Tab-separated table of C-alpha atoms in Angstrom:
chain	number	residue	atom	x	y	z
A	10	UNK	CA	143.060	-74.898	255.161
A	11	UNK	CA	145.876	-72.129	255.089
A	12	UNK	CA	149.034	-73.365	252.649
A	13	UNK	CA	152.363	-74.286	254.196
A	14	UNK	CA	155.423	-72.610	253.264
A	15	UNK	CA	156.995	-75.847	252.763
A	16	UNK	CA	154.611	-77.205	250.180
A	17	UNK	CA	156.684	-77.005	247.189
A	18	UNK	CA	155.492	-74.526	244.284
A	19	UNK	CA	157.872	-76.020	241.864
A	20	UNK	CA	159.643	-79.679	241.079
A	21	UNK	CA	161.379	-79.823	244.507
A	22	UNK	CA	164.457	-80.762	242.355
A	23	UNK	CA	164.270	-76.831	241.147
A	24	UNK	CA	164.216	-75.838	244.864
A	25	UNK	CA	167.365	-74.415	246.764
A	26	UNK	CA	169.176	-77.082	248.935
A	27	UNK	CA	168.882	-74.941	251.718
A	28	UNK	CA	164.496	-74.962	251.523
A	29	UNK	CA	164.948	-78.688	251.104
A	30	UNK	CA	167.130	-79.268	254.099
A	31	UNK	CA	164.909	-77.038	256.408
A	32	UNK	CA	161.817	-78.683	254.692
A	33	UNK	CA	163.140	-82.767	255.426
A	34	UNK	CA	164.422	-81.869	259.016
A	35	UNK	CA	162.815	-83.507	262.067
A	36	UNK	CA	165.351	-80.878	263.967
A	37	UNK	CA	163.693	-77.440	262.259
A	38	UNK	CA	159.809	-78.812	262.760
A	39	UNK	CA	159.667	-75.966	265.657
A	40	UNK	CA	160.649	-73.404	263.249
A	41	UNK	CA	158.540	-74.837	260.110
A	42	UNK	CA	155.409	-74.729	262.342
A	43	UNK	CA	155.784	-70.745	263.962
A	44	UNK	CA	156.712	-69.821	260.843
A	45	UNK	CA	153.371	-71.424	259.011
A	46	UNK	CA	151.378	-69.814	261.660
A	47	UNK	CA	152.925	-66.173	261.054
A	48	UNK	CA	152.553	-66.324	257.311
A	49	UNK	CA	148.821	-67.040	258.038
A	50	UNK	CA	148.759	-63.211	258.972
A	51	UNK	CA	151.242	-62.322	256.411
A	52	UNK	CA	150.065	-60.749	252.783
A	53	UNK	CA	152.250	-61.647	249.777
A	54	UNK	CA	151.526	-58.182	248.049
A	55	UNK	CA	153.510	-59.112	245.097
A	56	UNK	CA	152.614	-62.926	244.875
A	57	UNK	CA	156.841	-64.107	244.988
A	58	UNK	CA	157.508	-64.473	248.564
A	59	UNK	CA	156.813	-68.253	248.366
A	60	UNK	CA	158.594	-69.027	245.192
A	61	UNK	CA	161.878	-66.986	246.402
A	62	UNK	CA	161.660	-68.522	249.680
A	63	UNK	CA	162.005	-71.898	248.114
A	64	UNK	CA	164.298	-71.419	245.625
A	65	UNK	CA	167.173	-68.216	245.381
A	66	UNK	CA	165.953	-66.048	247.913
A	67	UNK	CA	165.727	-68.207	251.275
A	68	UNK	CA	167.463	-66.078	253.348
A	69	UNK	CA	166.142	-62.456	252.552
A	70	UNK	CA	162.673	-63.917	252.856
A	71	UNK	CA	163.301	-65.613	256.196
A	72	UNK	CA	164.494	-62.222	257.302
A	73	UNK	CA	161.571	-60.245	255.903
A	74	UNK	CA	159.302	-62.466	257.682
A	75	UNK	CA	161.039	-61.709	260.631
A	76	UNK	CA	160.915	-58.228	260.616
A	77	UNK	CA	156.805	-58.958	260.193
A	78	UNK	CA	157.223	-61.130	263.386
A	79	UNK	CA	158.023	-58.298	264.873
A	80	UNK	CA	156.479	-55.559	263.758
A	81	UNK	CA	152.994	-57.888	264.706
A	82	UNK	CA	154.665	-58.660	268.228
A	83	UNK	CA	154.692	-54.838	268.959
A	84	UNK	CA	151.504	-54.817	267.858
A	85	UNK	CA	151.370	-52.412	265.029
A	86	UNK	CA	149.125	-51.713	262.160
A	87	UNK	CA	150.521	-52.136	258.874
A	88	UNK	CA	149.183	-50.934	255.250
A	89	UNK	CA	150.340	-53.790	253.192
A	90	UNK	CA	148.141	-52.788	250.264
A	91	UNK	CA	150.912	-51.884	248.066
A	92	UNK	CA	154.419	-53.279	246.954
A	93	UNK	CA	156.110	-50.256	246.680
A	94	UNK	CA	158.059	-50.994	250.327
A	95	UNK	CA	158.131	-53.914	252.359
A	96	UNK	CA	156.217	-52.380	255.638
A	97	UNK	CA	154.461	-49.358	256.277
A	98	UNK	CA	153.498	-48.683	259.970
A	99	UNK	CA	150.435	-46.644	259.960
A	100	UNK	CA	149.149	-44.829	262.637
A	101	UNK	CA	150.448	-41.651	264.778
A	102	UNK	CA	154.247	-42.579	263.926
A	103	UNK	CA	154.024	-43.840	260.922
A	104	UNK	CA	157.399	-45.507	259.411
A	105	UNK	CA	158.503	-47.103	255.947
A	106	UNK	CA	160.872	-50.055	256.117
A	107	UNK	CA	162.456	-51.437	252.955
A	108	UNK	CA	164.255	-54.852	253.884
A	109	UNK	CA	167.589	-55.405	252.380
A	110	UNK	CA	170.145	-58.034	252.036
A	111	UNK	CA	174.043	-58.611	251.174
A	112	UNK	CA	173.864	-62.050	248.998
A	113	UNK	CA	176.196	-64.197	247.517
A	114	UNK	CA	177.561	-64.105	244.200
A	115	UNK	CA	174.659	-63.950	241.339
A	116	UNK	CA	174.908	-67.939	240.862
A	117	UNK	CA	175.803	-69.284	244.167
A	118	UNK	CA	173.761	-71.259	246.151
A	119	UNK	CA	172.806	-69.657	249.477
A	120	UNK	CA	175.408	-69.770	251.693
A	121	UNK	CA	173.945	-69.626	255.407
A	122	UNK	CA	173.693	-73.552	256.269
A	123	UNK	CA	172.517	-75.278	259.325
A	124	UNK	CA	175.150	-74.294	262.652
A	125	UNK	CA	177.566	-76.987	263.249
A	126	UNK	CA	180.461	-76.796	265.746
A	127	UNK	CA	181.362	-73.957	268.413
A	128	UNK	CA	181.338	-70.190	267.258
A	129	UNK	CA	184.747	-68.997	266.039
A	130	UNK	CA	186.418	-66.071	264.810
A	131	UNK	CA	187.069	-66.225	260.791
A	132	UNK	CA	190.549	-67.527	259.541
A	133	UNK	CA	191.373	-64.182	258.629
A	134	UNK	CA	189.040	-61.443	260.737
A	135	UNK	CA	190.483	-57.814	259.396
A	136	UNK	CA	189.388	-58.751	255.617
A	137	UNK	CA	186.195	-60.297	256.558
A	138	UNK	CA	185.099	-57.082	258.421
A	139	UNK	CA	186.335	-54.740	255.530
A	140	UNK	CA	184.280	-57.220	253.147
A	141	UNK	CA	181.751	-57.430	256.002
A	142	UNK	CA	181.216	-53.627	255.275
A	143	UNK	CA	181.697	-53.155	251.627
A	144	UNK	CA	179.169	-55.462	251.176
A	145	UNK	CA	176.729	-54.056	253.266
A	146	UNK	CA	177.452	-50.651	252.258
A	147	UNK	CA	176.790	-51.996	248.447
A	148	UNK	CA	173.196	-53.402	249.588
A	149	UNK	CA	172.294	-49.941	251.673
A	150	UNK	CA	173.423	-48.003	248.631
A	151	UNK	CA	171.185	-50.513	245.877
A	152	UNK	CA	168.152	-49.020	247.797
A	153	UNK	CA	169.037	-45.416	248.085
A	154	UNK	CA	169.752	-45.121	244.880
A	155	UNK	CA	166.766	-47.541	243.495
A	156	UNK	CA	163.839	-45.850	241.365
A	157	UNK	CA	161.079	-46.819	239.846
A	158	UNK	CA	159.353	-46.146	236.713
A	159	UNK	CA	158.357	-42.518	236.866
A	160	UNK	CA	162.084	-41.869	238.512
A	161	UNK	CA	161.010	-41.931	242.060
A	162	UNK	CA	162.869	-43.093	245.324
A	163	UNK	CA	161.808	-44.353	247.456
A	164	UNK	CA	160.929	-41.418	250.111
A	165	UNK	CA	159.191	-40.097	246.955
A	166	UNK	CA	156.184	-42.128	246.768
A	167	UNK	CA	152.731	-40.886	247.904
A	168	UNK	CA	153.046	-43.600	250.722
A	169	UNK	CA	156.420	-42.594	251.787
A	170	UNK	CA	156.803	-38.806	251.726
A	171	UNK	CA	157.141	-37.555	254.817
A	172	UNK	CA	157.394	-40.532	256.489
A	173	UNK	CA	160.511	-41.065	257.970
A	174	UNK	CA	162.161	-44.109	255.765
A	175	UNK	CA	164.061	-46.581	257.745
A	176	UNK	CA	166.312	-49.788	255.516
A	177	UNK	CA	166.665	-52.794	257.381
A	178	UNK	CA	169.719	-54.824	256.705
A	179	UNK	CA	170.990	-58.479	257.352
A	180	UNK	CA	173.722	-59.924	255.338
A	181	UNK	CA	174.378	-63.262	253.892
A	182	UNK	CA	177.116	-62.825	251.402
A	183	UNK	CA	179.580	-65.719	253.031
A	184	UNK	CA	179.366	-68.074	255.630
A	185	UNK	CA	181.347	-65.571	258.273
A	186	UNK	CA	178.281	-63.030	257.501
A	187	UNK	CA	176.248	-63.026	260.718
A	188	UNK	CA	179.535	-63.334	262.678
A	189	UNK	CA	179.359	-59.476	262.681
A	190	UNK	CA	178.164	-57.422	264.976
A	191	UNK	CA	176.462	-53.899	264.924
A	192	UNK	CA	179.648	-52.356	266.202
A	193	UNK	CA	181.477	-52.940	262.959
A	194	UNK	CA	178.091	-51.521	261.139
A	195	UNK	CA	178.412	-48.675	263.187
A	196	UNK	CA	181.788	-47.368	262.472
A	197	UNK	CA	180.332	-47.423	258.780
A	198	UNK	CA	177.353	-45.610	259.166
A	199	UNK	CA	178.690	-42.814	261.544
A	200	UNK	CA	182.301	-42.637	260.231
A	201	UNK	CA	184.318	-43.051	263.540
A	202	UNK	CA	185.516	-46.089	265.807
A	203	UNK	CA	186.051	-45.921	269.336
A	204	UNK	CA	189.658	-45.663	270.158
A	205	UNK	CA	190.470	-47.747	273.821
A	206	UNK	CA	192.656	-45.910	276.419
A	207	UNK	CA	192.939	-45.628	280.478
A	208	UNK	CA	193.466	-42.869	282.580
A	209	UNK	CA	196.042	-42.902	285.589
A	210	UNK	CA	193.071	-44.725	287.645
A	211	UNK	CA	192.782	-47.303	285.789
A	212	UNK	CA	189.239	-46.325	284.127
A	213	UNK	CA	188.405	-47.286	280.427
A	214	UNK	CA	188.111	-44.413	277.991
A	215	UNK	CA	186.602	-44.343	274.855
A	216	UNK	CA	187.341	-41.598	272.301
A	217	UNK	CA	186.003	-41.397	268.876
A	218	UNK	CA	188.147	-41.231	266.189
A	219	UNK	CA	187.067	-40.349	262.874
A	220	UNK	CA	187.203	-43.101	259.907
A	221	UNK	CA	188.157	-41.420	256.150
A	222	UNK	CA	187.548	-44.558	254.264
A	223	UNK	CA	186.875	-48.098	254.169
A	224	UNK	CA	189.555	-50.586	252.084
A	225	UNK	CA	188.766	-53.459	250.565
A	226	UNK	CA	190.175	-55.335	247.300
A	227	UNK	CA	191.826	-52.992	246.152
A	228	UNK	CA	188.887	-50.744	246.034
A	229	UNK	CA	187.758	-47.962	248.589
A	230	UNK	CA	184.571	-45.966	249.569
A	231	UNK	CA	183.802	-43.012	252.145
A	232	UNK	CA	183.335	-43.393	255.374
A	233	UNK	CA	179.773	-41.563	257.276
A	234	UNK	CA	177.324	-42.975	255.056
A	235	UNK	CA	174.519	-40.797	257.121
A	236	UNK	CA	176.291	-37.634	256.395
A	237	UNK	CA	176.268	-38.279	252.271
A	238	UNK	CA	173.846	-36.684	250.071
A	239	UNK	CA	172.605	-39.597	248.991
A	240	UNK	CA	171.359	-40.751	252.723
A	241	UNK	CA	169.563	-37.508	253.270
A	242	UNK	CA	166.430	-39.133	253.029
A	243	UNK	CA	167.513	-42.221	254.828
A	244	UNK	CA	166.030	-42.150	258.689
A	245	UNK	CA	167.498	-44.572	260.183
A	246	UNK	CA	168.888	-48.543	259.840
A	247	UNK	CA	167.164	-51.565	261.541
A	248	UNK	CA	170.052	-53.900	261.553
A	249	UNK	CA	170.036	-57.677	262.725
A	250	UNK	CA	172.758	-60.737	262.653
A	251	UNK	CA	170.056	-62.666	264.050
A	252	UNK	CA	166.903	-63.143	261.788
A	253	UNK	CA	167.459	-66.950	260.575
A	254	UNK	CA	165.792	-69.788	260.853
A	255	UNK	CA	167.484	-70.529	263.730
A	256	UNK	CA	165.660	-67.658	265.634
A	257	UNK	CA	162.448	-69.150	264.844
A	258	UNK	CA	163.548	-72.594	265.637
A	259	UNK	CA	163.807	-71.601	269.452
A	260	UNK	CA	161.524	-69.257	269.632
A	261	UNK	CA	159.003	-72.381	267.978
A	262	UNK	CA	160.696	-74.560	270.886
A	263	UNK	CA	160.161	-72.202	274.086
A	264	UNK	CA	156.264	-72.306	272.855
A	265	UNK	CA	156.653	-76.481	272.519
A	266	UNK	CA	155.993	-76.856	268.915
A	267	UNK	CA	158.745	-78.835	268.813
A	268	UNK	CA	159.727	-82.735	268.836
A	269	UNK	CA	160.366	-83.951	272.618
A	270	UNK	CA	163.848	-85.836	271.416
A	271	UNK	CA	165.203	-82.992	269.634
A	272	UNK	CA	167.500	-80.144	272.055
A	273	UNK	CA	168.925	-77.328	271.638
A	274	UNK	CA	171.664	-75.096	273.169
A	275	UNK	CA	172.722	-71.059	271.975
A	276	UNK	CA	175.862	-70.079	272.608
A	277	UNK	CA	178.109	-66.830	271.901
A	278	UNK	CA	178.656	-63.683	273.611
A	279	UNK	CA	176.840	-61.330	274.887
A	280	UNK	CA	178.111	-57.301	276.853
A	281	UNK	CA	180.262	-57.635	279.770
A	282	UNK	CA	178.416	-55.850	282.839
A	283	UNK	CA	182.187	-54.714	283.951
A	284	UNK	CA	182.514	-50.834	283.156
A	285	UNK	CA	186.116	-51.047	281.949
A	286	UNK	CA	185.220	-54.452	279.765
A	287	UNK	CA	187.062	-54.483	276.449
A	288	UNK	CA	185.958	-57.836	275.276
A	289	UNK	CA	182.687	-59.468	275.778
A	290	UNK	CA	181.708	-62.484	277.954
A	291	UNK	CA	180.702	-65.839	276.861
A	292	UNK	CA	176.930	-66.826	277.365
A	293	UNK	CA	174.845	-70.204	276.504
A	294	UNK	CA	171.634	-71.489	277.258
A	295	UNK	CA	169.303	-74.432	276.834
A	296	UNK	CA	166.767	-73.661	274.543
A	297	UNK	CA	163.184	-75.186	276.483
A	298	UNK	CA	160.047	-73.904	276.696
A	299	UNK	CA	159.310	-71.156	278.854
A	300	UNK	CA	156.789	-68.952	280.339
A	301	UNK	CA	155.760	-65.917	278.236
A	302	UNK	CA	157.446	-63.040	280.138
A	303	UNK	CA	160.804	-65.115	279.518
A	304	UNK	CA	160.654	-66.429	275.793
A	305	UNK	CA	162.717	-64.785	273.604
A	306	UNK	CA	161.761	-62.188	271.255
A	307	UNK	CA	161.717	-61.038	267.549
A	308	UNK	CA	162.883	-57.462	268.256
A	309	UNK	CA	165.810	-58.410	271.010
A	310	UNK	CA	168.359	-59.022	267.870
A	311	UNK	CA	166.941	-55.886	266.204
A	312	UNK	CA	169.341	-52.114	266.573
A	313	UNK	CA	167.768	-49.261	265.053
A	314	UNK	CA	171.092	-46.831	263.996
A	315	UNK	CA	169.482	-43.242	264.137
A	316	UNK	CA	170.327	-40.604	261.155
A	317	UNK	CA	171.243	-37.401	262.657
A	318	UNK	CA	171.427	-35.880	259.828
A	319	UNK	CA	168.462	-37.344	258.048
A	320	UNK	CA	165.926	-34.573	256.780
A	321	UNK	CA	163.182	-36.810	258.197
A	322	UNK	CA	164.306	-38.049	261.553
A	323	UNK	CA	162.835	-40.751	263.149
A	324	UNK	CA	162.126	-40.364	266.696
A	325	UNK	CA	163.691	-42.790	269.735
A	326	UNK	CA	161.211	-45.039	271.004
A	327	UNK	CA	159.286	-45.317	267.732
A	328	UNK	CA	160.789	-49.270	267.234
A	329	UNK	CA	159.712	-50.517	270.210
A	330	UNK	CA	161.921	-53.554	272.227
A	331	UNK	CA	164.844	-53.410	270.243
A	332	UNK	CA	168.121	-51.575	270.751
A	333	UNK	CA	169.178	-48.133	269.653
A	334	UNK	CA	172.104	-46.376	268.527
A	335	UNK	CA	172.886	-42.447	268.388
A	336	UNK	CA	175.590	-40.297	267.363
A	337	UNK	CA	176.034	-37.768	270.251
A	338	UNK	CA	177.361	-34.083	268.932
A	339	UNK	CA	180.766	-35.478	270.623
A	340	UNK	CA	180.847	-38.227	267.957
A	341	UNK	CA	180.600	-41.189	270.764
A	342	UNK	CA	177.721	-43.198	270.043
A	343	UNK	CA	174.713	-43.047	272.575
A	344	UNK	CA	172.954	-46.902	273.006
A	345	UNK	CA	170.012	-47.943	274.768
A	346	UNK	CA	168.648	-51.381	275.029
A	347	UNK	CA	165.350	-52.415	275.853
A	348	UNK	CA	166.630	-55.876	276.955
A	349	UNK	CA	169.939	-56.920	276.674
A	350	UNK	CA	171.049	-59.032	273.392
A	351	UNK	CA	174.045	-61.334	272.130
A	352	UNK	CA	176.386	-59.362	270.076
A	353	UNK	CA	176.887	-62.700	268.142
A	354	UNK	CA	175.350	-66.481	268.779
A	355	UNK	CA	175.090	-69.778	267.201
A	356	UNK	CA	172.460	-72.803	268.271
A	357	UNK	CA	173.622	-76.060	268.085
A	358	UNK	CA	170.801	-79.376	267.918
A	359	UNK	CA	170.694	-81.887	269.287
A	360	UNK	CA	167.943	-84.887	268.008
A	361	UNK	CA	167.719	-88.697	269.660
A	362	UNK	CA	167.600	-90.076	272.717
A	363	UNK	CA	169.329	-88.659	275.705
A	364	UNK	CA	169.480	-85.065	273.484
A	365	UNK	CA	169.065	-82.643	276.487
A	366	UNK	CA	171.510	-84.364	278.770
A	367	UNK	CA	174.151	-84.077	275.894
A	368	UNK	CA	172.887	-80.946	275.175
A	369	UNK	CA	173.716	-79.741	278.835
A	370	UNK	CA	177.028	-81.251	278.802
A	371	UNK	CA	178.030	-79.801	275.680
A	372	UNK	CA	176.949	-76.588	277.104
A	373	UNK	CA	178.505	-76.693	280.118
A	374	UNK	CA	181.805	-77.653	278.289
A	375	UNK	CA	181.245	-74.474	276.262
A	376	UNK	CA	181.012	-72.087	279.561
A	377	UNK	CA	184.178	-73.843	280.519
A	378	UNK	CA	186.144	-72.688	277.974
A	379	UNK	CA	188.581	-69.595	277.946
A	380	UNK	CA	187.412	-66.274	276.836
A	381	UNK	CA	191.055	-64.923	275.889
A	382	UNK	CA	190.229	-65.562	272.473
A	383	UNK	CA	186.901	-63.996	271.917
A	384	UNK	CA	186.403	-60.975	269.814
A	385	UNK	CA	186.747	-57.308	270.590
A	386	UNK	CA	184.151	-54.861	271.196
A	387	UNK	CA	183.354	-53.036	268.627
């Protein structure tokens, strides 16, 4: 009989309170039981994913087996033999991927709790964003400049060189973390933001505009991490704001491994389909189960950013199902989606009797509301 996740490894006092809450709620038994059945398939190369999932590393490893979720839903083959990076995809386009996470303080307790309440903008939006991408800049950076023993990156290993090496990123350093979408990443990693404007028809225009350097308490870095030395070797990054447990909890409940008086409804917004659309549009759903061709999948929240000045490029279409990002020689950025995903969401339980017909009313109370206050593009 394979071992659950949730079987404590340790005093469950010495667990985090976020593994306990998952662990005791009737609400997350979808989740608990697809995630059991992935890590059936999944091999613990370095024997701490359990112990970090139940204690300071919740988050990361709920992401990390995510990105496995997906990389088995595309059906590849991995070579998991080694520790050296998370997942190597073997076979005619072979790929490293080294997960990575922004965290809270060293000391904190995880800070990504259970939804509660609609989706809002943070209290103060401009300094979240600038710590949005100072932090993630800080966890990109960790990896490129980690080495091991003998000195080696990683691109340097026998597993890795000439592979092209891809880092994906989720962050979890405050509560307003997965608020952010892969626009904001964007201006980061390419060093320009879109600039809005209309001509004398009417029509939207976009125009790059180049970024120097990014500000934040009282500190600054560059802008363009791809075009640093120290991202030569870097291919490409698989961002997601997505990869919680919340993801598995309704992908668990479209297949019906969940309890028949617990609902749930996702919210947020998602691209407007109008051409000259500045903001997004509000979208919400009930979470039910659903026929295969309409579940939800691991690699919808995924965006691959492409290097274009990596020395090892990695080629479009490699990732498949998830959206991708490229820098165009104008500077505008070049995305293609495989199917069309929220920039930001948030899914909201309900457990007792009645739960879906509250569920529906809160939704349709949500889709009532005004979009005037909803978030930028970016």
């Amino acid at each position: 009989m394979s071992r659950s996740l949730f079987d404590p490894v340790l005093p469950i006092e010495r667990t985090s309170r976020r593994f306990r809450d998952v662990r005791a709620s009737r609400s997350f038994t979808a989740a608990r039981r697809l995630m059991d059945e992935l890590f059936t398939d999944f091999r613990d190369v370095d024997g701490s994913f359990v112990r970090e999932f139940q204690t300071t590393g919740f988050s990361p490893r709920v992401f990390e087996l995510a990105l496995f979720a997906y990389l088995r839903e595309q059906e590849y083959d991995l070579d998991r033999s080694s520790p050296t990076v998370d997942f190597l995809v073997t076979g005619e386009s072979p790929v490293a991927i080294e997960a990575c996470t922004s965290n809270p303080t060293q000391g904190r307790e995880d800070v990504t709790l259970p939804a509660s309440g609609w989706p809002s903008i943070p209290d103060n939006l401009p300094a979240e964003e600038r710590e949005f991408i100072f932090q993630s800049g800080k966890a990109l950076r960790r990896k490129l400049l980690k080495r091991d023993a003998a000195g080696r990156a990683y691109w340097d290993l026998p597993q890795v060189s000439g592979v092209p090496f891809v880092i994906a990123l989720q962050s979890f350093h405050n509560l307003s973390a997965l608020f952010h979408s892969v626009g904001l990443l964007s201006q980061y990693l390419y060093g320009s933001r879109d600039v809005v404007s209309y001509d004398a028809d009417g029509a939207l225009q976009l125009t790059p505009e180049q970024i120097g350097q990014h500000v934040y308490a009282g500190k600054s870095i560059p802008s363009g991490l791809f075009a640093l030395p120290e991202a030569a070797n870097l291919s490409a990054v698989l961002f997601s704001n997505s990869s919680t447990m919340s993801l598995f909890n309704r992908m668990g409940t479209e297949r019906g491994y969940g309890p028949s008086d617990v609902a749930m409804i996702r919210v947020g917004t998602i691209a407007d389909p109008d051409p000259h659309a500045t903001k997004p549009r509000l979208f919400g759903q009930l979470v039910r189960p659903e026929q295969p061709e309409q579940r939800e999948t691991f690699g919808e929240g995924l965006h691959v950013l492409h290097n274009p000045w990596a020395q090892t490029p990695l080629r479009t279409g490699v990732l498949r199902g998830v959206t991708e990002h490229q820098r165009l020689d104008d500077g505008r950025v070049l995305t293609t989606t495989a199917r069309l995903s929220p920039f930001t969401s948030q899914t909201l339980i309900f457990e007792g009797a009645g739960a879906q017909k509250h569920a529906l009313r809160q939704l349709a109370r949500f889709l009532s509301t005004d979009t005037s206050g909803s978030a930028e593009r970016r």
